[in-house]
Amino acid sequence: MSDLQAKQDAAAVDRQSSSSSAVLDGPSPLRKMISVASIAAGIQFGWALQLSLLTPYVQLLGVPHKWSSFIWLCGPISGLLVQPSVGYFSDRCKSRFGRRRPFIATGALLVALAVVLIGFAADFGHTMGDKLDEAVKIRAVGFFVIGFWILDVANNTLQGPCRAFLGDLAAGDAKKTRTANAIFSFFMAVGNVLGYAAGSYTNIHKIFPFTVTKACDIYCANLKSCFIISITLLLVVTIIALWYVEDKQWSPKADSENDKTPFFGEIFGAFKVMKRPMWMLLIVTALNWIAWFPFLLYDTDWVGREVYGGDSKGDDKMKKLYNQGIQVGSLGLMLNSIVLGFMSLGIEGISRKMGGAKRLWGAVNIILAVCLAMTVLVTKKAEEHRKIAGPMALPTDGIRAGALTLFALLGIPLAITFSIPFALASIISSSSGAGQGLSLGVLNMAIVIPQMVVSFGVGPIDALFGGGNLPGFVVGAIAAAISSVVALTVLP
């Protein structure tokens, strides 16, 4: 019986190998990889807006701080279900337009729909009966959550096939694969810079005057305007890439056509035959994202709440302090993205000098752990300053510089997080014969499952320790330190 099961599992890998038959005969020119990777700029523009502006926006709609993390749970759940599914079916797509392009185009259109629902949630809610003086605008929150789900589904529909497309273009060449993923990381940084720059500009709504309405104040109008710009960028780079880069049509082998395995059988078969290097990669990736997610979720909120001492639910003065902190946090995220971009361009050379990817990954995770731990020091310094200068006092230049420095330094480990795990997954999948899409989908499960754990745990833990963001950051620092040790000791 065990021999029969082993044969079935091996057959699953053989079918995955046949799904790679559409890969081009040799590596494609770098310019085509750059064109596909540029889609990341459009994707990440929207993500940057989510990370910098949407948590405060949710709280303005009336969702309590400790529950906002549960709304962010939409992303991990959609990532858990969507990206492996999209990866699996894109490996086997028989469309005359190719395997990856139909999914990328569909994702871009879904992003456009989601942006409308999120950006105009307050207006839709008011039209449906929300009163302007209500503390919790139920209908607006409903539109926001639906749009948020669609946006995360769309982003997962886009990002997985884009990375798999890069793997196809690299045609199994390890150096080309690392370079392609580093370029993808660079364009993510470009999108981040654009998104955070737009988020930190308080008068961007003046470009689109119609965004200011009775239900949508200037802060809300800025968010709408940023989303309009982001979807325009995404559609432009997506259309250019899909028009310029060939996506070879997949023609399955005759023997694989008669021996089909159901989707979930293929997923479980992949786990059963997965080699040790892939398992180690999944473990380090999971620990890495346990570290990252609390900060990515509450980074600007930390600046507004702990560093500036503001409160999105307080009086006008406290709201003003909070919003000033949010703007500074957006500036910090832009600095983070600038460092991310430069670091992405140097990953290949730095990795060689340090003796390999695992040493580089382990080293930068130490930087991540130290930076997350230092948020405690910056917070305590800000609290001490307010005790002396008064509760409404702005942080000193030194405290503000300390917070911004942490944001900038975190761009170093973030560049590695956005590049090396995906490059390693593509290289491992090429050597084992597994489909690029399915392998990257499995890797994504190691990202979203920790996010789900953090989403369930951070809000209650923060509330237990007084409602701040620091407990989640401390958990992240510990996870980063553990991931550093594991990366240095168990990765091949």
XYZ file of C-alpha atoms in Angstrom:
492
model
C 0.000 0.000 0.000
C 2.829 2.385 0.874
C 4.539 1.593 -2.458
C 1.326 2.468 -4.291
C 1.071 5.770 -2.387
C 4.698 6.571 -3.170
C 4.056 5.976 -6.853
C 1.023 8.270 -6.734
C 3.044 10.982 -5.036
C 5.810 10.637 -7.604
C 3.223 10.864 -10.362
C 2.030 14.134 -8.883
C 5.525 15.562 -9.253
C 5.749 14.213 -12.808
C 2.548 16.023 -13.683
C 3.961 19.187 -12.130
C 7.018 18.707 -14.315
C 4.837 18.457 -17.407
C 3.245 21.738 -16.409
C 6.637 23.361 -16.839
C 6.853 22.363 -20.478
C 5.690 25.797 -21.577
C 8.848 27.407 -20.277
C 10.808 29.064 -23.062
C 13.787 27.188 -24.528
C 16.312 29.551 -22.927
C 16.364 32.536 -20.578
C 14.583 35.584 -21.988
C 16.293 38.964 -22.381
C 16.589 41.085 -19.269
C 14.351 43.797 -20.747
C 11.399 41.383 -20.842
C 11.949 40.403 -17.223
C 12.051 44.103 -16.326
C 8.764 44.680 -18.139
C 6.998 41.887 -16.228
C 8.639 42.880 -12.938
C 7.412 46.459 -13.397
C 3.886 45.236 -12.614
C 5.137 44.990 -9.034
C 5.277 48.787 -8.902
C 1.553 48.991 -9.590
C 0.754 46.191 -7.127
C 2.891 47.659 -4.380
C 1.531 51.183 -4.841
C -1.806 49.831 -3.628
C -0.187 47.802 -0.851
C 1.690 50.864 0.361
C -1.580 52.743 0.645
C -3.071 49.822 2.573
C -0.185 49.666 5.004
C 0.109 53.416 5.618
C -3.461 54.675 5.444
C -6.061 51.929 5.728
C -5.679 51.003 9.420
C -6.286 54.649 10.447
C -9.098 54.813 7.856
C -10.783 51.738 9.360
C -10.623 53.340 12.798
C -12.137 56.556 11.415
C -15.037 54.456 10.131
C -15.569 53.382 13.720
C -13.797 50.032 14.090
C -11.950 49.794 17.442
C -8.161 49.594 17.301
C -7.993 46.128 18.856
C -10.384 44.724 16.217
C -8.816 46.298 13.139
C -6.337 43.410 12.927
C -9.255 41.034 12.312
C -10.187 43.023 9.206
C -6.592 42.557 8.039
C -7.241 38.820 8.416
C -8.970 39.051 5.009
C -5.588 39.183 3.312
C -4.044 36.048 4.821
C -7.192 33.981 4.269
C -7.485 35.033 0.629
C -3.753 34.417 0.196
C -4.064 30.952 1.709
C -6.822 29.957 -0.702
C -6.236 32.086 -3.783
C -2.519 32.038 -4.514
C -2.048 28.232 -4.416
C -5.222 27.868 -6.527
C -4.115 30.497 -9.038
C -0.618 29.002 -9.133
C -1.984 25.516 -9.762
C -4.376 26.540 -12.521
C -1.958 28.983 -14.148
C 0.543 26.109 -14.468
C -2.124 24.277 -16.500
C -3.884 27.127 -18.310
C -4.384 26.293 -22.014
C -5.478 29.771 -23.119
C -4.138 30.987 -26.450
C -2.944 34.082 -24.541
C -0.603 31.931 -22.445
C -0.587 30.545 -18.928
C 0.090 33.627 -16.801
C -1.320 36.544 -18.777
C -5.052 35.731 -18.323
C -4.640 35.648 -14.533
C -2.584 38.857 -14.461
C -5.211 40.695 -16.550
C -8.052 39.394 -14.348
C -6.225 40.481 -11.211
C -5.720 44.009 -12.540
C -9.436 44.385 -13.314
C -10.383 43.103 -9.848
C -8.054 45.656 -8.280
C -9.950 48.419 -10.095
C -13.269 47.169 -8.684
C -11.857 46.860 -5.160
C -10.409 50.376 -5.233
C -13.827 51.832 -5.987
C -15.455 49.941 -3.093
C -12.742 50.879 -0.585
C -12.208 54.480 -1.586
C -15.921 55.287 -1.780
C -17.004 53.144 1.208
C -17.956 56.164 3.334
C -20.010 57.631 0.477
C -21.757 54.344 -0.272
C -22.464 53.843 3.443
C -23.920 57.347 3.775
C -26.110 56.773 0.710
C -27.353 53.505 2.240
C -28.288 55.166 5.546
C -25.201 55.756 7.719
C -25.509 58.954 9.741
C -22.545 61.321 9.803
C -22.534 61.515 13.618
C -22.569 57.750 14.173
C -19.515 56.405 16.008
C -19.563 53.155 14.027
C -20.637 53.465 10.384
C -21.812 49.897 9.838
C -22.661 50.083 6.141
C -19.427 51.900 5.269
C -17.442 49.259 7.137
C -19.333 46.575 5.192
C -18.409 48.117 1.827
C -14.836 48.539 3.018
C -14.500 44.897 4.098
C -15.970 43.604 0.807
C -13.605 45.827 -1.159
C -10.695 44.789 1.032
C -11.390 41.105 0.408
C -11.584 41.685 -3.343
C -8.388 43.741 -3.274
C -6.466 40.999 -1.496
C -7.855 38.332 -3.827
C -6.855 40.509 -6.784
C -3.346 41.152 -5.451
C -2.816 37.439 -4.913
C -4.162 36.750 -8.407
C -1.606 39.228 -9.757
C 1.493 38.603 -7.681
C 1.704 34.806 -7.875
C 1.485 34.578 -11.694
C 3.881 37.540 -12.069
C 6.576 35.770 -10.050
C 5.834 32.480 -11.826
C 6.078 34.313 -15.174
C 9.536 35.543 -14.147
C 10.479 31.955 -13.289
C 9.304 30.870 -16.742
C 11.348 33.626 -18.400
C 14.441 32.603 -16.408
C 14.027 29.053 -17.805
C 15.668 27.350 -14.821
C 18.805 29.529 -14.820
C 19.574 30.106 -11.103
C 21.389 33.422 -11.588
C 18.651 34.758 -13.880
C 16.038 33.648 -11.346
C 17.754 35.541 -8.512
C 18.198 38.586 -10.739
C 14.553 38.525 -11.841
C 13.322 38.358 -8.250
C 15.701 41.138 -7.212
C 14.279 43.313 -10.017
C 10.766 42.447 -8.844
C 11.781 43.534 -5.328
C 13.212 46.764 -6.758
C 9.937 47.619 -8.482
C 8.101 46.820 -5.263
C 10.285 49.498 -3.692
C 9.402 51.912 -6.506
C 5.706 51.266 -5.886
C 6.234 51.742 -2.161
C 7.994 55.076 -2.663
C 5.192 56.330 -4.889
C 2.506 55.062 -2.513
C 4.041 56.442 0.667
C 4.891 59.742 -1.029
C 1.281 60.061 -2.146
C 0.066 59.069 1.322
C 2.233 61.679 3.018
C 1.028 64.496 0.741
C -1.967 66.030 2.508
C -3.283 68.063 -0.441
C -3.390 65.370 -3.095
C -7.205 65.492 -3.004
C -7.007 68.853 -4.796
C -6.083 66.990 -7.980
C -9.511 65.305 -7.790
C -11.857 67.840 -6.134
C -14.888 65.532 -6.493
C -13.426 63.197 -3.848
C -14.395 65.566 -0.978
C -18.021 64.910 0.021
C -20.271 65.200 3.070
C -19.387 61.674 4.150
C -15.737 61.849 3.145
C -13.466 64.425 4.777
C -10.079 65.563 3.506
C -8.263 62.524 4.975
C -10.736 60.192 3.269
C -10.533 62.214 0.017
C -6.739 61.901 0.042
C -7.121 58.124 0.270
C -9.543 58.068 -2.658
C -7.227 60.234 -4.755
C -4.237 57.999 -3.993
C -6.181 54.917 -5.063
C -7.217 56.546 -8.345
C -3.544 57.220 -9.120
C -2.515 53.702 -8.099
C -5.006 51.922 -10.330
C -3.964 54.106 -13.261
C -0.310 53.113 -12.756
C -1.187 49.434 -12.382
C -3.285 49.310 -15.542
C -0.609 51.090 -17.603
C 2.312 48.815 -16.578
C 0.132 45.691 -16.846
C -1.060 46.506 -20.368
C 2.511 47.246 -21.513
C 3.915 44.019 -20.042
C 1.130 41.774 -21.357
C 1.434 43.302 -24.835
C 5.241 43.184 -25.011
C 6.233 39.868 -23.380
C 5.363 36.529 -24.960
C 3.674 33.980 -22.702
C 3.998 30.635 -24.460
C 0.815 28.564 -24.658
C 0.930 25.366 -22.628
C 0.423 22.061 -24.422
C 0.176 19.161 -21.950
C 1.870 15.870 -22.663
C -0.421 13.171 -23.979
C 0.154 10.812 -21.050
C -0.547 13.517 -18.468
C -3.873 14.360 -20.121
C -5.341 10.958 -19.251
C -4.092 10.887 -15.670
C -5.422 13.902 -13.836
C -5.108 14.586 -10.118
C -7.625 16.839 -8.336
C -6.365 20.221 -7.169
C -6.210 19.397 -3.451
C -4.673 16.021 -4.241
C -1.927 17.842 -6.124
C -1.342 20.209 -3.175
C -1.131 17.394 -0.633
C 0.999 15.350 -3.027
C 3.424 18.259 -3.282
C 3.736 18.400 0.519
C 4.274 14.640 0.765
C 7.174 14.561 -1.676
C 8.645 17.904 -0.681
C 12.389 17.754 -0.127
C 14.159 18.988 3.028
C 15.427 22.264 1.445
C 11.854 23.348 0.674
C 10.649 22.457 4.168
C 13.474 24.486 5.709
C 12.633 27.394 3.413
C 8.992 27.265 4.557
C 9.992 27.256 8.236
C 12.322 30.252 7.938
C 9.760 32.125 5.826
C 7.000 31.497 8.382
C 9.138 32.752 11.276
C 10.195 35.746 9.189
C 6.605 36.808 8.566
C 5.582 36.352 12.197
C 8.248 38.973 12.819
C 7.190 41.314 10.035
C 3.432 41.327 10.186
C 2.838 43.223 13.492
C 5.022 46.091 12.280
C 3.610 46.146 8.742
C 0.114 46.221 10.224
C 0.648 48.986 12.786
C 3.758 50.919 11.712
C 2.155 54.293 11.014
C -0.333 53.769 13.845
C 2.660 53.311 16.175
C 4.045 56.693 15.135
C 0.681 58.421 15.554
C -0.251 56.707 18.814
C 2.954 55.992 20.740
C 5.516 58.408 19.288
C 3.207 61.417 18.849
C 0.787 60.519 21.651
C -2.303 61.099 19.487
C -5.590 59.247 19.363
C -7.860 58.738 16.347
C -10.828 58.588 18.758
C -9.870 61.598 20.883
C -10.789 65.271 20.657
C -9.715 67.473 17.758
C -6.289 68.153 19.268
C -5.592 64.475 19.831
C -6.774 63.629 16.308
C -4.491 66.314 14.916
C -1.527 64.846 16.795
C -2.425 61.377 15.559
C -2.698 62.518 11.934
C 0.651 64.323 12.192
C 2.162 61.057 13.359
C 0.536 59.178 10.472
C 2.101 61.603 7.994
C 5.534 61.184 9.583
C 5.022 57.432 9.519
C 4.280 57.629 5.790
C 7.532 59.549 5.351
C 9.302 56.796 7.278
C 7.820 54.164 5.005
C 9.018 56.118 1.980
C 12.564 56.162 3.423
C 12.164 52.447 4.073
C 11.284 51.901 0.424
C 14.238 53.939 -0.851
C 16.604 51.737 1.164
C 14.646 48.693 -0.034
C 15.194 49.707 -3.657
C 18.938 50.237 -3.358
C 19.349 47.055 -1.326
C 17.399 45.058 -3.937
C 19.862 46.094 -6.646
C 22.802 44.888 -4.555
C 21.440 41.555 -3.307
C 23.290 39.374 -5.801
C 26.703 40.939 -5.125
C 26.261 41.116 -1.335
C 25.099 37.499 -1.242
C 28.250 36.342 -3.053
C 30.523 38.316 -0.727
C 28.798 36.941 2.386
C 29.088 33.358 1.187
C 25.533 32.620 0.146
C 21.879 33.506 0.545
C 21.402 31.832 3.929
C 24.137 33.910 5.591
C 22.689 37.095 4.146
C 19.159 36.166 5.235
C 20.332 35.242 8.731
C 22.302 38.483 9.113
C 19.489 40.786 8.036
C 17.045 39.023 10.351
C 19.295 40.108 13.218
C 18.868 43.696 11.960
C 15.093 43.123 11.916
C 15.090 41.843 15.498
C 17.160 44.768 16.797
C 15.033 47.381 15.013
C 11.767 45.947 16.314
C 13.187 45.862 19.841
C 14.320 49.483 19.502
C 10.710 50.612 18.977
C 10.333 50.114 22.735
C 13.170 52.556 23.432
C 11.796 55.199 21.040
C 8.342 54.865 22.614
C 9.653 55.240 26.164
C 11.680 58.314 25.194
C 8.558 59.881 23.649
C 6.506 59.137 26.779
C 9.179 60.647 29.040
C 9.258 63.781 26.882
C 5.472 64.218 27.127
C 5.609 63.858 30.904
C 8.025 66.789 31.044
C 6.762 69.025 28.200
C 3.047 68.238 28.464
C 0.694 65.679 26.869
C 0.175 67.755 23.706
C 3.891 68.342 23.074
C 5.308 67.156 19.777
C 8.219 64.700 19.962
C 11.703 66.184 19.840
C 13.752 66.136 16.652
C 15.877 63.370 18.148
C 12.879 61.130 18.885
C 11.441 61.731 15.427
C 14.832 61.025 13.844
C 15.102 57.806 15.854
C 11.734 56.589 14.590
C 12.565 57.481 10.986
C 15.962 55.773 11.280
C 14.258 52.537 12.329
C 11.964 52.735 9.309
C 14.937 53.275 7.004
C 17.040 50.448 8.464
C 14.139 48.022 8.145
C 14.377 48.466 4.370
C 17.484 46.240 4.437
C 15.825 43.048 5.750
C 12.638 43.823 3.797
C 14.564 43.680 0.496
C 15.729 40.174 1.391
C 12.226 39.115 2.493
C 10.795 40.257 -0.856
C 13.466 38.518 -2.939
C 15.467 35.586 -1.572
C 12.611 33.266 -0.428
C 10.891 33.501 -3.826
C 14.130 33.027 -5.743
C 14.992 29.957 -3.649
C 11.481 28.540 -4.167
C 11.794 29.004 -7.955
C 15.257 27.410 -8.005
C 14.102 24.461 -5.888
C 10.999 23.984 -8.048
C 13.100 24.013 -11.225
C 15.506 21.418 -9.876
C 12.675 19.173 -8.652
C 10.485 19.580 -11.752
C 7.575 21.150 -9.862
C 5.426 23.854 -11.454
C 6.513 27.427 -10.716
C 2.983 28.557 -9.895
C 2.241 25.720 -7.485
C 5.612 25.995 -5.728
C 5.226 29.737 -5.173
C 1.673 29.123 -3.986
C 2.951 26.651 -1.392
C 5.555 29.215 -0.288
C 2.775 31.772 0.058
C 1.051 29.459 2.548
C 4.115 29.865 4.784
C 3.509 33.626 4.620
C -0.244 33.833 5.133
C -0.661 31.226 7.893
C 1.637 33.203 10.243
C -0.269 36.351 9.270
C -3.502 34.666 10.336
C -1.951 33.716 13.666
C -0.727 37.272 14.206
C -4.077 38.764 13.160
C -5.881 36.657 15.749
C -3.308 37.282 18.449
C -1.975 40.832 18.161
C -5.192 42.733 18.909
C -6.066 40.814 22.125
C -2.411 40.784 23.268
C -2.099 44.540 22.730
C -5.374 45.084 24.620
C -4.135 42.879 27.472
C -1.038 45.070 27.856
C -2.825 48.413 27.668
C -3.960 48.760 24.057
C -0.642 49.783 22.472
C 1.395 48.324 19.623
C 4.565 47.391 21.513
C 3.616 43.837 22.617
C 3.181 42.792 18.986
C 6.507 44.385 18.057
C 8.282 42.529 20.879
C 6.801 39.224 19.669
C 8.082 40.139 16.199
C 11.589 40.825 17.532
C 11.715 37.402 19.193
C 10.471 35.681 16.011
C 13.090 37.544 13.938
C 15.885 36.412 16.242
C 14.715 32.791 16.015
C 14.408 32.978 12.214
C 17.976 34.292 12.029
C 19.316 31.301 13.952
C 17.255 28.843 11.893
C 18.334 30.429 8.593
C 22.009 30.209 9.535
C 21.823 26.634 10.796
C 19.280 24.651 8.735
C 19.030 26.267 5.297
C 21.140 24.436 2.698
